[in-house]
Amino acid sequence: MSFLLTNFIAGLSWSQDCEPVAPSDKLQPRKPVMYRDVYTQLHWRAGKPKPLKEAGAPAELRTRHPLFASLEHFPLSPVVVLWWTDMSGQSKVEGCDPHSTSAFSQESTTGPHHHHHHRHNNNAYHPYQQRDISSQMYNISSSNNHNSNISPSALREQLAENLERHGLSGLEMEGANDRLNRRHYHTGSDNDFSDDKLISVDDFDDSDDEGGMEDDKNNNENEDINGSMDAIGDRIITTTSAATANRSSSRISSSSSSSSAKLRRKGLMASAKALDEAELQALRLKINSRERKRMHDLNSALDGLREVMPYAHGPSVRKLSKIATLLLAKNYILMLNSSLEEMKKLVGDIYHSQPPGSSPRHPAPLPPHLASLHLQSGRRHPAEPPHPSPQAPQLQHNPKPPSNPHHNQPPSVQLQAPPPQMPPVLPPVQPPDTVSEVKSDNIPASNRPSSFSSVIHRTETPPSGTPPAMCQTTSVSPAPSGSPAHTREATPPHPPASLAPHHVPLPLAPLSVPALLPLHLPGLRAPPMPQLTPQELTALASAYATPLTQKPEAVGDPPLPLQASQFHPSHHQHHHATIFSASHHDRNSRWPPVPCPCAQCLLTSGQFPLGLHLGRYPHSLLTAASHLGRKV
DNA sequence: TAGGCCATCTGGTCCT
DNA sequence: AGGACCAGATGGCCTA
């Protein structure tokens, strides 16, 4: 879109139809912001902060026209008189007496350049079509008045007359604007503020400068872009629109044209190469393309992160925002680390605690299912040779979660551990290719905790030749329906023992853990029996393995009164209460909830099926959640 | 309708 | 010099 601005005049010409309001309440210029070298932007407010576009100010003026800065110097003269011709060839007026200018002529806008009409989308936002008279920006658009007969020259005369009527001459304004421009927007270049009455200011962004206004008779004195930039501050300026956010290629092309001019003006291309306009345009396009690609790559990476995040991936789940993704990922990592530590401690307690009075001379034989646990922390058995590579295990996510109809199953987490080094005192480790599947049904009911609802099984058989140290993946199958999350109470398979843990070495072997392990399950401490059957171990692990495939209806049952009170700090209870009251209980919400990224929610995911209890919430809340999680 | 989120353009800065 | 990176600005889309 192109338009012509003429007689940009600030004056005390309130329309009789508009109730004069204290200008300070209506037009409060923001601190001038340098925009594209020499221009500024103002923030228009009418009573309360209001979007600029709703204030009726054309985007070009809001962002580029330096004379808007005059409002700072003329706070009592908020009326701005504008006349422009938009892309569609319609002349419009803002800020002057509607009774005298409403019938604006369209004759001046007709020309051979209506070929630009095709760029306009009827559904696209048109800044000049949104008028807010309350903003006291008098927008007198006569785009639909084809019978008007006021020519631009007549309009100028009328405007000048109005100015004189209010005792403000254009000359005074011009001088003031010149001073203002020199003060605020003079870039130090050769701005001379010539006496040009009509200056073409090529838009920097987007519009088609190849013809938007060339036909207008007022553009006879148009200068090229460089000349116009040197003459910022003149009263009559022709510019083009940036309001149309049409991302079409044509826009890019036209944008690059003006941008290249800026590049040259800026001096970036002041080398001897003397790139011509086409080259500069190509350069601008190239830069834009690179930046676009960069952002696309960034978004792709974020998408990849979302895929491995433990939240519902179903199509009915709203996509995590960028910030939510990052916060969730961060807290997820924290939770995984905590889970790992917890698991280490638990395993150490399980296998190396001895009944009171007995001395742990030898570590308990490690059942096959946990024989592969590789403990990084804790004291090692004296017989255990030093680990050759004590680096922390590397957490890896399966790029794709196990294929099953449950979309919200979390990705498996694999721990890459160094090659196993089995202490001689321990029984041989079950080969990693052994696939065993133990269901809680196999466990006697008397030994089965009430939380035995999940199934843990080895899901992958390494291909032949795979070193034993390679990762194993343990996936957690969903809990049977009707088993709410909070019923997976952390009932220990055996009465909790208060035995002091005896950390003894464990064989170095790959550790397979579920992707998400709820922490702080009460009672799940060192069982009294040093040896557990594989079934028991599986059952125990299942208590830790939180099925994350709970149906969303579980969301509707706020788990707050239960484990939350046990595991959540008070501040987090409040956080949860806030969150839940805000979105969790909104069954009518259009969007399914998305996970709370705070660490506490992740840590207590065993009680709250991760990713199912939050909908979108404001950034402030999300940030607060992050802060809360940081305290955990 | 306000606010959140996003894509895009843009200019500045830093790095290689 | 050129590319990567960053932040500001803007408008569109969507939701509450």
mmCIF file of C-alpha atoms (C1' of nucleotides) in Angstrom, chain A residues 33 35 41 59 62-63 125 243 245 273 286 290-291 294 590-591, chain C:
data_model
loop_
_atom_site.group_PDB
_atom_site.id
_atom_site.type_symbol
_atom_site.label_atom_id
_atom_site.label_comp_id
_atom_site.label_asym_id
_atom_site.label_seq_id
_atom_site.Cartn_x
_atom_site.Cartn_y
_atom_site.Cartn_z
ATOM 1 C CA VAL A 33 12.224 5.447 19.515
ATOM 2 C CA TYR A 35 13.144 3.574 14.027
ATOM 3 C CA GLN A 41 7.106 6.068 16.964
ATOM 4 C CA ALA A 59 1.030 2.434 10.844
ATOM 5 C CA ARG A 62 2.945 5.664 13.990
ATOM 6 C CA THR A 63 6.217 4.262 13.058
ATOM 7 C CA TYR A 125 -6.313 -6.093 8.037
ATOM 8 C CA ALA A 243 0.722 -1.671 7.615
ATOM 9 C CA ALA A 245 1.477 -7.379 6.769
ATOM 10 C CA LYS A 273 31.716 -2.437 -5.121
ATOM 11 C CA LYS A 286 19.309 -13.017 1.250
ATOM 12 C CA ARG A 290 18.803 -16.463 6.283
ATOM 13 C CA GLU A 291 17.065 -15.053 9.240
ATOM 14 C CA ARG A 294 17.408 -19.535 11.236
ATOM 15 C CA ARG A 590 -11.697 -25.911 24.543
ATOM 16 C CA TRP A 591 -8.161 -26.933 24.855
ATOM 17 C "C1'" DA C 1 33.180 -8.926 4.673
ATOM 18 C "C1'" DG C 2 29.812 -11.938 5.688
ATOM 19 C "C1'" DG C 3 27.248 -14.758 8.664
ATOM 20 C "C1'" DA C 4 25.192 -15.712 13.170
ATOM 21 C "C1'" DC C 5 22.814 -13.930 16.745
ATOM 22 C "C1'" DC C 6 19.879 -10.848 19.032
ATOM 23 C "C1'" DA C 7 16.282 -7.625 20.114
ATOM 24 C "C1'" DG C 8 12.796 -4.356 18.665
ATOM 25 C "C1'" DA C 9 8.746 -3.575 16.096
ATOM 26 C "C1'" DT C 10 4.687 -4.884 13.786
ATOM 27 C "C1'" DG C 11 0.537 -7.157 12.482
ATOM 28 C "C1'" DG C 12 -2.116 -11.534 12.182
ATOM 29 C "C1'" DC C 13 -4.358 -15.240 14.451
ATOM 30 C "C1'" DC C 14 -6.479 -17.143 18.243
ATOM 31 C "C1'" DT C 15 -8.650 -17.539 22.784
ATOM 32 C "C1'" DA C 16 -10.890 -16.160 26.989
#
